[in-house]
Coordinates of C-alpha atoms in Angstrom, one line a residue:
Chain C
X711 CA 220.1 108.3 260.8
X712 CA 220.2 111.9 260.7
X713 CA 223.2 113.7 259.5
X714 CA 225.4 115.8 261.6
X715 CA 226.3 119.3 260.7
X716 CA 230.2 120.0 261.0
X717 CA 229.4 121.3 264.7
X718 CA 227.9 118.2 266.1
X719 CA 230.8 118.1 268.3
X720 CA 230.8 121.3 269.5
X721 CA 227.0 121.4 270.1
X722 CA 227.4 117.9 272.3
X723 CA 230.0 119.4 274.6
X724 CA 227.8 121.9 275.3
X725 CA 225.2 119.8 276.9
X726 CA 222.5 120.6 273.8
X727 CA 219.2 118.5 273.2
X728 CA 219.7 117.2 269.8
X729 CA 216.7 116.3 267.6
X730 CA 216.2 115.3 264.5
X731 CA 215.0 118.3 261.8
X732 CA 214.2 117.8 258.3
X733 CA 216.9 115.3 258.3
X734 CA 219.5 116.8 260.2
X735 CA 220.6 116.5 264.1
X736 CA 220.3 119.7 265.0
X737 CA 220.8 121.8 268.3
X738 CA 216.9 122.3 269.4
X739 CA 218.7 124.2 273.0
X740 CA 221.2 124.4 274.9
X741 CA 219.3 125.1 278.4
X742 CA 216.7 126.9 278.7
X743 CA 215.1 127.9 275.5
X744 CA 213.5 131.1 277.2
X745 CA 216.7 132.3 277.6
X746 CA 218.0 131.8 274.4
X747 CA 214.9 133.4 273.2
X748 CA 215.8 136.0 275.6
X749 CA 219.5 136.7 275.1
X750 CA 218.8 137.2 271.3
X751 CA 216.5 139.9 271.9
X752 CA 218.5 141.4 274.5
X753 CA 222.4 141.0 273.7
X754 CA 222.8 138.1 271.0
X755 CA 222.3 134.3 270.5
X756 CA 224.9 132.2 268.4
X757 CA 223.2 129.7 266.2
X758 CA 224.1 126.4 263.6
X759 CA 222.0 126.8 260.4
X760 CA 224.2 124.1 259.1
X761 CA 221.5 122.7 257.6
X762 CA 220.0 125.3 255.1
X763 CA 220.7 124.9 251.1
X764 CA 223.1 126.6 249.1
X765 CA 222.7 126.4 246.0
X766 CA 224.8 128.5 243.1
X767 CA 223.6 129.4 240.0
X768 CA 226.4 131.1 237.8
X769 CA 226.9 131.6 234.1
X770 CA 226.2 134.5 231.1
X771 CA 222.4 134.4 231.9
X772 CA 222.5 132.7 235.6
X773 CA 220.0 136.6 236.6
X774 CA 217.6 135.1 233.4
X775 CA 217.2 131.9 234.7
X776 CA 216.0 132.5 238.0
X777 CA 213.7 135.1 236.7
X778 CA 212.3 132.2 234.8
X779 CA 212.5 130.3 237.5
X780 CA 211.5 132.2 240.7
X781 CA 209.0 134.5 241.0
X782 CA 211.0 137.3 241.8
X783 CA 213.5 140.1 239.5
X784 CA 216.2 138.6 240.2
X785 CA 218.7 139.7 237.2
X786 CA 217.6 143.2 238.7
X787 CA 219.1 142.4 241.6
X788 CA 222.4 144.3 242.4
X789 CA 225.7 142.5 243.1
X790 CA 226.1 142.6 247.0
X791 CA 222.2 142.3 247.5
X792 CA 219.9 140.0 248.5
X793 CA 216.1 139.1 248.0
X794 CA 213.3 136.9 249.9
X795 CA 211.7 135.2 246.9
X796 CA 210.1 132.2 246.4
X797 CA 209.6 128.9 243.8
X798 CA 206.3 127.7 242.7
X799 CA 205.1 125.0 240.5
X800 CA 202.9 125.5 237.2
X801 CA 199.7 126.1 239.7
X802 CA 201.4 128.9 241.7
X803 CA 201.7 126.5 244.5
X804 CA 205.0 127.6 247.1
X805 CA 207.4 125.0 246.8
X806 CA 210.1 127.0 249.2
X807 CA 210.8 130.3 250.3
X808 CA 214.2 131.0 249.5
X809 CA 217.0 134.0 249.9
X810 CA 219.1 134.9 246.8
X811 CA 222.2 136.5 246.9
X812 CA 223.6 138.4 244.2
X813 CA 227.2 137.8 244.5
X814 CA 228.8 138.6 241.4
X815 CA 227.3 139.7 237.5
X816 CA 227.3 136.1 237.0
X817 CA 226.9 134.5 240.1
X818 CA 223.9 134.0 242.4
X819 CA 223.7 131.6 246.0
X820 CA 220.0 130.8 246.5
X821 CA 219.8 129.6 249.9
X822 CA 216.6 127.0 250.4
X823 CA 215.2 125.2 253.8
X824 CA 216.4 122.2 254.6
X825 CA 213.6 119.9 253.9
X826 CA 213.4 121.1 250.3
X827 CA 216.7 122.3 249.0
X828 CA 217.4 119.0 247.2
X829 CA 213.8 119.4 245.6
X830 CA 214.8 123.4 244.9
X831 CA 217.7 122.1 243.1
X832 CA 216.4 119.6 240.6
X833 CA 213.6 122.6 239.6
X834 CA 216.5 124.7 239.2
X835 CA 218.8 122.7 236.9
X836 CA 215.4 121.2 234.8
X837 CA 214.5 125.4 235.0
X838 CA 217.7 126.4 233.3
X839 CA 218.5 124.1 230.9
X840 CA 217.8 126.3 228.2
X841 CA 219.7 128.9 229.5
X842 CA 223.3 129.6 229.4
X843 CA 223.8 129.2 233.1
X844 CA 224.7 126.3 235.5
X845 CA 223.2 125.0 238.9
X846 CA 225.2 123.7 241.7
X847 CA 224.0 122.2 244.8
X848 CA 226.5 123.1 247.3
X849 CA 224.7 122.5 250.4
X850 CA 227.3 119.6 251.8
X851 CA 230.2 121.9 251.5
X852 CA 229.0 124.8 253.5
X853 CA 228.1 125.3 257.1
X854 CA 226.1 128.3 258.4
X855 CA 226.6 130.0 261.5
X856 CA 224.2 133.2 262.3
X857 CA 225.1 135.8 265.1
X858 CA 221.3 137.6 265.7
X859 CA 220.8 140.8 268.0
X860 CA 221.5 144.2 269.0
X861 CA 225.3 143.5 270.0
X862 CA 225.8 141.0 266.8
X863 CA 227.7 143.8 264.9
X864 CA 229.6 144.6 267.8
X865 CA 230.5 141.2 268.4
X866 CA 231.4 140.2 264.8
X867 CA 233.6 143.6 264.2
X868 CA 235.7 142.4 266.9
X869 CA 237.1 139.6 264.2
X870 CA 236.7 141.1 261.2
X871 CA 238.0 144.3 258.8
X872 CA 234.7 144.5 256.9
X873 CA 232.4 147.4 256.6
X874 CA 229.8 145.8 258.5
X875 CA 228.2 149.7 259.3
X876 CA 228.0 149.7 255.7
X877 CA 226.4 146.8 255.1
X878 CA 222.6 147.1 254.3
X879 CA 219.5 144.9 255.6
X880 CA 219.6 142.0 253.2
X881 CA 222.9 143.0 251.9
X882 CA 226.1 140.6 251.9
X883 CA 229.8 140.4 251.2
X884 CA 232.3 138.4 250.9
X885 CA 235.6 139.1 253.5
X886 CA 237.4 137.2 256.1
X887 CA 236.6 136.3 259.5
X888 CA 238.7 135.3 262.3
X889 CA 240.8 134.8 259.1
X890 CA 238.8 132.6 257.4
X891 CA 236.7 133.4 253.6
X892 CA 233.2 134.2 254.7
X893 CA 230.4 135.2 252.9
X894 CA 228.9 137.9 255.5
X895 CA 225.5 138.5 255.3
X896 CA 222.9 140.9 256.8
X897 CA 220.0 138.7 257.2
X898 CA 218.3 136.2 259.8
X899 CA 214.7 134.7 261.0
X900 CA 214.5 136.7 264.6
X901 CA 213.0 139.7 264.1
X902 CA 216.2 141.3 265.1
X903 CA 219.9 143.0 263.5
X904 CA 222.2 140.3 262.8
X905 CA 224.2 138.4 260.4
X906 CA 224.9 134.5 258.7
X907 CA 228.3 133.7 257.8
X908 CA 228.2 131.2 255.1
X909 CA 231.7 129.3 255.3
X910 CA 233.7 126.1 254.2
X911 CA 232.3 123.6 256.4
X912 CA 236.2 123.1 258.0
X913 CA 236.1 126.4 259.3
X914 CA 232.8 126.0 261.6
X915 CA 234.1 124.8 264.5
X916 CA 237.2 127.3 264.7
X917 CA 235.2 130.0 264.0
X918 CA 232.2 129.3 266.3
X919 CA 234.9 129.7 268.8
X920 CA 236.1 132.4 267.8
X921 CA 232.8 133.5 268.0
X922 CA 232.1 132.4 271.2
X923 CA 234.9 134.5 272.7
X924 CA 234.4 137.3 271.0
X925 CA 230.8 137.4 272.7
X926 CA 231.8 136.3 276.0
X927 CA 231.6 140.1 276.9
X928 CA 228.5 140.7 275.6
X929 CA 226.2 138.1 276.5
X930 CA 226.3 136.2 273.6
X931 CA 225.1 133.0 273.9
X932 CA 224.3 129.6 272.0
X933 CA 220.5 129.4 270.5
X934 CA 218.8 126.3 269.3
X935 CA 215.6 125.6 266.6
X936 CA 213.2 125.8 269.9
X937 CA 214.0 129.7 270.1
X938 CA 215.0 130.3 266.7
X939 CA 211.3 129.2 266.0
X940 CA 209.5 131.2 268.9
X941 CA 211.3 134.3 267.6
X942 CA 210.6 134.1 264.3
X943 CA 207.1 133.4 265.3
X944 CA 207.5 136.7 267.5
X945 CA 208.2 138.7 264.1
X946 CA 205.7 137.2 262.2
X947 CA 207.9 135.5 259.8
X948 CA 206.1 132.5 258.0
X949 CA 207.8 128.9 258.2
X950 CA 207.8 126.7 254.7
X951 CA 205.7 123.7 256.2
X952 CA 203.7 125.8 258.6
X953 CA 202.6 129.2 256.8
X954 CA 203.8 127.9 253.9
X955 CA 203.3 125.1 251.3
X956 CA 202.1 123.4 248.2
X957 CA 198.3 123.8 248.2
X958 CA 199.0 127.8 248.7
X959 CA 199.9 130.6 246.4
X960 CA 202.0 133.5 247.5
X961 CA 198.7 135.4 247.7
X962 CA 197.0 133.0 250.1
X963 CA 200.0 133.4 252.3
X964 CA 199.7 137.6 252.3
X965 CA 203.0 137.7 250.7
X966 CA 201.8 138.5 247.3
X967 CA 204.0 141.2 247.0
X968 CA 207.1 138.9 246.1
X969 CA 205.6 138.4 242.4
X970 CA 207.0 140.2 240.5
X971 CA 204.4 140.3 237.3
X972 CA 206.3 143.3 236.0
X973 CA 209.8 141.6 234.9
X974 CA 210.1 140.4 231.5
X975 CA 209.4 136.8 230.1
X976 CA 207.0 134.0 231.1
X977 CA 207.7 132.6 234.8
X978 CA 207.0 129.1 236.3
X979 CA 203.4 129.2 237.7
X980 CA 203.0 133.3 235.8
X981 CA 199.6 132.2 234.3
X982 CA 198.1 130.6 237.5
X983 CA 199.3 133.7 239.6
X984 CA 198.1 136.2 237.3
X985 CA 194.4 134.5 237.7
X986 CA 194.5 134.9 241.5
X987 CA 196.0 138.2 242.1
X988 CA 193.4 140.0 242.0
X989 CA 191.1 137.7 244.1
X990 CA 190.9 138.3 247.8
X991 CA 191.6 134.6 249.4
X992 CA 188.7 132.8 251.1
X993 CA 191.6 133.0 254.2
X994 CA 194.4 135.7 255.5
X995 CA 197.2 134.9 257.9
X996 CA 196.4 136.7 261.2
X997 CA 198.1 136.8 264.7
X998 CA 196.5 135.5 267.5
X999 CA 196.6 136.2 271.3
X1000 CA 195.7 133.9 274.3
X1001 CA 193.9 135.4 277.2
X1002 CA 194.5 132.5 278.7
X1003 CA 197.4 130.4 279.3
X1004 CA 197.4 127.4 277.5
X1005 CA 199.0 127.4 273.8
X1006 CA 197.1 127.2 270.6
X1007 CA 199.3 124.8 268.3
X1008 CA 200.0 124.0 264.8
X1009 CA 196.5 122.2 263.0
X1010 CA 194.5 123.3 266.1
X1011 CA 191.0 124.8 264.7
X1012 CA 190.4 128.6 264.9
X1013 CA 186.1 128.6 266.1
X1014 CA 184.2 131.7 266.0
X1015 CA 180.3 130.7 267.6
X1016 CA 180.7 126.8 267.4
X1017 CA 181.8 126.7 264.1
X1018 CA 185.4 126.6 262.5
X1019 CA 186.8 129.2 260.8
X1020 CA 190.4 128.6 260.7
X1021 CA 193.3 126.8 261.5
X1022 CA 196.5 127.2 263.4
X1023 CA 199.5 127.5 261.4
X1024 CA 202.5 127.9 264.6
X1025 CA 201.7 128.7 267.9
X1026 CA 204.2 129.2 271.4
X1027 CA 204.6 131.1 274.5
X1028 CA 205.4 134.8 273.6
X1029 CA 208.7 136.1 275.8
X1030 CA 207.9 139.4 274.9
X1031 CA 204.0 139.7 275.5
X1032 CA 203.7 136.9 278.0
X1033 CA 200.8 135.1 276.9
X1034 CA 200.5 132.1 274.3
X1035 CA 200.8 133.6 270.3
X1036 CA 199.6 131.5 267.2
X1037 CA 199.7 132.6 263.4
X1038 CA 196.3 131.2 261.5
X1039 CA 194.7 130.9 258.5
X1040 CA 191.8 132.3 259.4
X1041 CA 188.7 133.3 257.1
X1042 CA 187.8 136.8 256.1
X1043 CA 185.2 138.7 257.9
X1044 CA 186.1 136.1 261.4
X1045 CA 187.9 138.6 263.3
X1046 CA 186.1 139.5 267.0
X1047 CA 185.2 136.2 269.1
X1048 CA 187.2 134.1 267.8
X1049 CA 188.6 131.0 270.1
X1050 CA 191.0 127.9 269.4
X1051 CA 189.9 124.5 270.3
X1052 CA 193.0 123.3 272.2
X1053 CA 192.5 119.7 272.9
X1054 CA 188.5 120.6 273.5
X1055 CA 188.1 123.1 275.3
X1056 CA 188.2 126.5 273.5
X1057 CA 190.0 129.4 274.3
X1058 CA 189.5 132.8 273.2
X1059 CA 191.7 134.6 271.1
X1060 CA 192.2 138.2 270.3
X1061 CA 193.2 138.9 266.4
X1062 CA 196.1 140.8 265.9
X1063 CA 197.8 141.9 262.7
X1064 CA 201.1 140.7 262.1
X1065 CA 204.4 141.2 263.5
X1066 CA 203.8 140.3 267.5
X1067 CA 206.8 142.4 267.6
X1068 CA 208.8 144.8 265.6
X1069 CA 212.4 145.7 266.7
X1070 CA 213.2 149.3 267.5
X1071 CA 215.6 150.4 264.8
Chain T
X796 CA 221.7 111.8 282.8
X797 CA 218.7 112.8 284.5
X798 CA 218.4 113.0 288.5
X799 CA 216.7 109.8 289.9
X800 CA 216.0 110.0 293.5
X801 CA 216.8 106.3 294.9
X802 CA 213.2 106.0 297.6
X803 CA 211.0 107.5 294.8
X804 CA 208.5 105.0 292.2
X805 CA 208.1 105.9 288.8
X806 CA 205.9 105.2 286.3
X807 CA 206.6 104.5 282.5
X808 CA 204.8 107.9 281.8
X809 CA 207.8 109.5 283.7
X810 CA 205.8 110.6 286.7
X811 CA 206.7 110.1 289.9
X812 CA 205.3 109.2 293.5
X813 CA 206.4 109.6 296.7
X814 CA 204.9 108.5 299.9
X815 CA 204.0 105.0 298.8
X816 CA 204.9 103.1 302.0
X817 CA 203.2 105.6 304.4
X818 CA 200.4 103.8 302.5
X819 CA 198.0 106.7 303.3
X820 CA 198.5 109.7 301.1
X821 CA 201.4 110.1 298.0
X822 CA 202.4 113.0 296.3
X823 CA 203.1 113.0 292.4
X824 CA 204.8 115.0 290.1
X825 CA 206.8 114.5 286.8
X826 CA 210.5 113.0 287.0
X827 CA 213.6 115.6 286.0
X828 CA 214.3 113.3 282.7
X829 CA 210.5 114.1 281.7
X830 CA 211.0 118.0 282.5
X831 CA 214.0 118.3 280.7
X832 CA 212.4 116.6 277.6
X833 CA 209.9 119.2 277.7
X834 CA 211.9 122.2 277.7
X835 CA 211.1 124.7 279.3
X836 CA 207.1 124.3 281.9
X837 CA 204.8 127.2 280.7
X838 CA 201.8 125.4 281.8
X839 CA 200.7 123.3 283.9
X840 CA 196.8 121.7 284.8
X841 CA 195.8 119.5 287.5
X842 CA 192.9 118.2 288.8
X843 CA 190.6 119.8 291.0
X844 CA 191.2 118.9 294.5
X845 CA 188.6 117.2 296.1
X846 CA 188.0 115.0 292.6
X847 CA 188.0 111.3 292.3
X848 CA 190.3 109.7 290.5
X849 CA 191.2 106.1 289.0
X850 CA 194.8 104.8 288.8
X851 CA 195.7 105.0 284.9
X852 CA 193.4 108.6 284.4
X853 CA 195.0 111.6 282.4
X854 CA 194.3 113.8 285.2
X855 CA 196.4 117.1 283.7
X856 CA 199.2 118.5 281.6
X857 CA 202.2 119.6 281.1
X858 CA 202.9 122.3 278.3
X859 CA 205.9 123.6 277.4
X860 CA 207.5 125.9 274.5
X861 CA 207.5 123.1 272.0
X862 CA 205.1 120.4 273.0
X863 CA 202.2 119.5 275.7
X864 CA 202.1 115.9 277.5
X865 CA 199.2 114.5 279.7
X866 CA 199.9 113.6 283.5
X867 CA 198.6 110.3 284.2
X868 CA 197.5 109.1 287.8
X869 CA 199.3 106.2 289.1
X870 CA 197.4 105.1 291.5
X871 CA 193.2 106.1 292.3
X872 CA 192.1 107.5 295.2
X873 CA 190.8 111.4 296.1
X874 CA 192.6 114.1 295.3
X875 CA 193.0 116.1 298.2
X876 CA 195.7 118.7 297.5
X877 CA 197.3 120.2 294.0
X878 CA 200.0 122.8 294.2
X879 CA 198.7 126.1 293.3
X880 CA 203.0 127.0 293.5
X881 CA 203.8 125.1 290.3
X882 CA 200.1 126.3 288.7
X883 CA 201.1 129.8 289.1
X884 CA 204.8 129.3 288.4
X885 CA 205.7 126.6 285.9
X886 CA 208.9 127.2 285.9
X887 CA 209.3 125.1 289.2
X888 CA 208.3 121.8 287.3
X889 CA 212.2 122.2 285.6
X890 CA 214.0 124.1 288.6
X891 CA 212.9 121.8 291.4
X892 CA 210.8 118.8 289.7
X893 CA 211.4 116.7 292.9
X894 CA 210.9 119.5 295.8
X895 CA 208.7 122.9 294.6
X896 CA 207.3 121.3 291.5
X897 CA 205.4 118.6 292.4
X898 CA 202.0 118.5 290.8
X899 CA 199.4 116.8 293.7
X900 CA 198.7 114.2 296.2
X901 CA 196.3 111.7 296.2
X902 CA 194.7 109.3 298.9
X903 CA 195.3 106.3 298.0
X904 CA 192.4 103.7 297.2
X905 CA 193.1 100.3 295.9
X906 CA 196.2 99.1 294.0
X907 CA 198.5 101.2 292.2
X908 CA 199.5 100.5 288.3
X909 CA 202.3 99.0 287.5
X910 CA 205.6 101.0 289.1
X911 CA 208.7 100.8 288.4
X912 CA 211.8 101.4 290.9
X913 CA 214.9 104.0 290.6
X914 CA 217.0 101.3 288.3
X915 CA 214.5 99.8 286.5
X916 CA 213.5 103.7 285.5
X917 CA 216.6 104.1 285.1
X918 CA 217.1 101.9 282.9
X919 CA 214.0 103.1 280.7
X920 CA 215.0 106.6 280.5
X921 CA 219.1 105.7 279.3
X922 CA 217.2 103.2 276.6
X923 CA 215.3 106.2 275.0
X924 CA 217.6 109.0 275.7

C-alpha cells in the first residue's frame, strides 16, 4: 500500500487520478494535464510535494559535516540560502540530488526525492558521526505544498507579511502563512518563479485552502506529477532516476559544476571525482526535438546511420514548442542525423542544447 | 466512473465497437475509462484504410503525455475508413471518445473475439479502477 500524504483527502474530492510514486499516492492530475502544464506557465498551478525528504542536520559543526558529506560548500552557505547539491558514494556515483537550506548557524534542512530520502539519511547520520552534529529524518512530520508561476508571489502575498520581493532565487525564510509557521522558500522544478512552503503536516489541508482562494482570481489551479514532470522536462531540469543515478558521476550528467573541489577537507567520492574531472565523458545530456509526432520515451535508443548512439533519458509532448521533447545521453561527436527508435520505426530528431525553455525574467 | 454507453460491445483491451448487429460494417474506437487512463491523446495511429486486418491485430496506438497503448482489432475484416479528425486532433479521443473520436471501421469478416457487454465491462473497469 502506498502511503497517503496529509492531502489525500483533499486531492480525492477534487476528482484527481491517484498513482502510486516512489511509494506514495500521489496526485498524477487533476483533469487535463495540458492544462495544468499550461496554467503554471501562464498564471500558477498549486501542487502536493508531500512526498519529498526533509531531513535536518543541526549541531556546532552540522556546515562541516555536510561538506564532508555532499559535494557541495555547504558551511559556506549563508543562513537564509539555499543550494542544489548532490550525495555520492566512494566512486562518485549520484546517489540523489538534493536542496539544502541554510536555516540557522547551526541548522541545515536537506531536502531529498522521495525514493531515496530514507537512503540519504542513513549516509548522513553514518557521514557525521565523527562530527559534533546530529541528523534527523523528518520527512513524516512535514508536508510540502509549492505555488509555481508568474502570479505565485502575488497569490502568496495575499496571506502572508513576509518580504517575499526580497526574497532571492533559492533563498528561504521562515514566517507565517495564512497564520500558520512556514518555512517559505524560493525554489521549484518548473522552470518558472515560485515558491514551497514546507509546514507541519496538520496545517496542509487548511492552508491548501487557503491557497486555493487566494488564487481563485488568478488562475491558480491544482497541478499533478504528470505536469510537474513535462515542465521540468521543459526547463531542462534532470530527474534522480532518469538523468540521474548510481552508475553516473556529476560530470557524466553535465552538472559538474556542483563539485566543489575547492572547499577544505576530504569529501565522500573526492578521489574518484578528482580522476574524472578533467575527462570529457564518452556521453553528454542533450535535448532532443521530434519532427514528427510520436514521443521518444525513457530507455528508447538515440540512432545516428543504423547504429546506436544514445539513449533516452525523459521524453513528452512539449506545450510550449508543440512537438515531442526527450533529454538523452547521447555520445559525443553524434549530433546531426540523429533519430530515436520508437517502438521500431525511427524518427528523426533535431539536437538541441538544454533548457527547451527559459522563462523571461 | 467512466461513461459506458448501454448498445455498445467492448473488449477487455477497452476498445469499443459499434454497429455489430447491422452485421455489415462496425466502427471502433477506445472506451472513455481507457481515455481517461491515458491522460491527455497527443497521438494517435491507425491503419491504413483499405488494409486487411485479423480480429486480435495491434492495428495502432494511442499516445498520450505519460504513456502509449496499442489498439487492438476486435474483429477482422477490411478496413475501409479511419478518421483523419481524431489523426489530426487527438484531443477528440478524451473530449468525445464515443462521437468525434472514434478511431475506424472495419468490414466485418468472420467471427469477432471475445466481447464483452456494457455490465460485464462494467464490471471490469470498477475491478481495476
Amino acid at each position: 500500500m502506498s502511503r497517503p500524504t496529509p492531502l489525500r483527502d483533499v486531492h480525492e474530492s477534487l476528482g484527481a487520478t491517484l498513482t502510486d510514486f516512489a511509494g506514495w499516492l500521489m496526485p498524477l492530475r487533476y483533469g487535463s494535464e495540458s492544462a495544468e502544464h499550461n496554467a503554471v506557465r501562464q498564471a500558477a498551478g498549486l501542487f502536493d510535494l508531500s512526498h519529498m525528504g526533509e531531513i535536518f542536520v543541526t549541531g556546532p559543526q552540522a556546515g562541516e559535516a555536510l561538506d564532508y558529506a555532499l559535494v557541495g560548500h555547504l558551511s559556506a552557505l549563508a543562513p537564509g540560502r539555499a543550494r542544489y547539491t548532490m550525495i555520492v558514494n566512494e566512486r562518485g556515483g549520484v546517489l540523489d540530488d538534493l536542496i539544502v537550506y541554510r536555516l540557522g548557524d547551526e541548522e541545515f534542512m536537506v531536502v531529498a526525492n522521495a525514493s531515496n530520502y530514507e537512503k540519504v539519511g542513513e549516509e548522513l547520520k553514518n557521514r557525521a558521526k565523527s562530527y559534533n552534529a546530529v541528523v534527523e529524518d523528518r520527512s513524516e512530520q512535514y508536508a510540502l505544498i509549492a505555488v509555481q508561476g508568474p502570479r505565485a508571489q502575488e497569490i502568496l502575498a495575499t496571506l502572508t507579511d513576509a518580504d517575499l520581493a526580497g526574497l532571492k532565487y533559492y533563498a528561504g525564510l521562515p514566517g507565517l502563512v495564512d497564520g500558520r509557521q512556514a518555512l517559505i522558500a524560493r525554489t521549484g522544478y518548473t522552470g518558472e518563479d515560485g515558491f514551497e512552503l514546507f509546514v507541519a503536516n496538520q496545517d496542509a489541508v487548511p492552508l491548501w485552502h487557503a491557497l486555493t482562494e487566494a488564487g481563485r482570481a488568478h488562475g491558480l489551479r491544482p497541478a499533478g506529477l504528470s505536469s510537474r514532470d513535462t515542465l521540468r522536462l521543459e526547463a531542462g531540469m534532470p530527474l534522480y532516476g532518469n538523468e540521474l543515478g548510481v552508475e553516473l558521476t556529476p560530470f557524466d550528467a553535465g552538472l559538474g559544476r556542483v563539485v566543489k573541489f575547492d572547499k577544505p577537507g576530504d569529501f565522500v567520492g573526492r578521489s574518484a571525482l578528482e580522476a574524472v574531472k578533467d575527462t570529457p565523458p564518452r556521453r553528454r545530456l542533450v535535448g532532443l526535438v521530434a519532427r514528427g509526432r510520436r514521443v521518444p520515451r525513457h530507455g528508447y535508443p538515440v540512432i545516428k546511420d543504423g547504429a546506436v548512439v544514445g539513449e533516452v533519458t525523459s521524453g513528452a509532448p512539449s506545450q510550449i514548442l508543440g512537438k515531442p521533447i526527450a533529454m538523452a545521453y547521447v555520445d559525443n561527436g553524434a549530433e546531426a542525423g540523429l533519430a530515436v527508435d520508437i517502438r521500431g520505426s525511427h524518427e528523426p530528431m533535431d539536437l538541441i542544447e538544454l533548457p527547451f525553455y527559459r522563462r523571461n525574467k | 466512473m467512466s461513461n459506458i454507453p448501454d448498445d455498445l460491445s467492448y473488449t477487455k483491451e477497452h476498445e469499443w465497437i459499434a454497429g455489430l448487429d447491422d452485421g455489415i460494417t462496425v466502427t471502433i474506437g477506445i472506451t472513455a475509462y481507457a481515455a481517461e487512463a491515458l491522460g491527455d491523446v497527443v497521438y494517435v495511429q491507425l491503419p491504413e484504410a483499405g488494409a486487411t486486418v485479423e480480429a486480435g491485430d495491434s492495428v495502432g496506438e494511442v499516445e498520450s503525455t505519460k504513456s502509449v497503448s496499442e489498439i487492438y482489432t476486435p474483429v477482422g475484416g477490411e478496413v475501409v475508413e479511419v478518421n483523419q479528425a481524431v489523426v489530426d486532433d487527438p484531443s477528440l479521443a478524451n473530449s468525445d471518445p464515443y462521437g468525434d473520436g472514434w478511431m475506424f471501421r472495419v468490414r466485418v469478416e468472420g467471427d469477432p473475439e471475445d466481447l464483452l457487454s456494457a455490465e460485464e465491462y462494467s464490471a471490469l473497469t470498477s475491478g481495476e479502477s
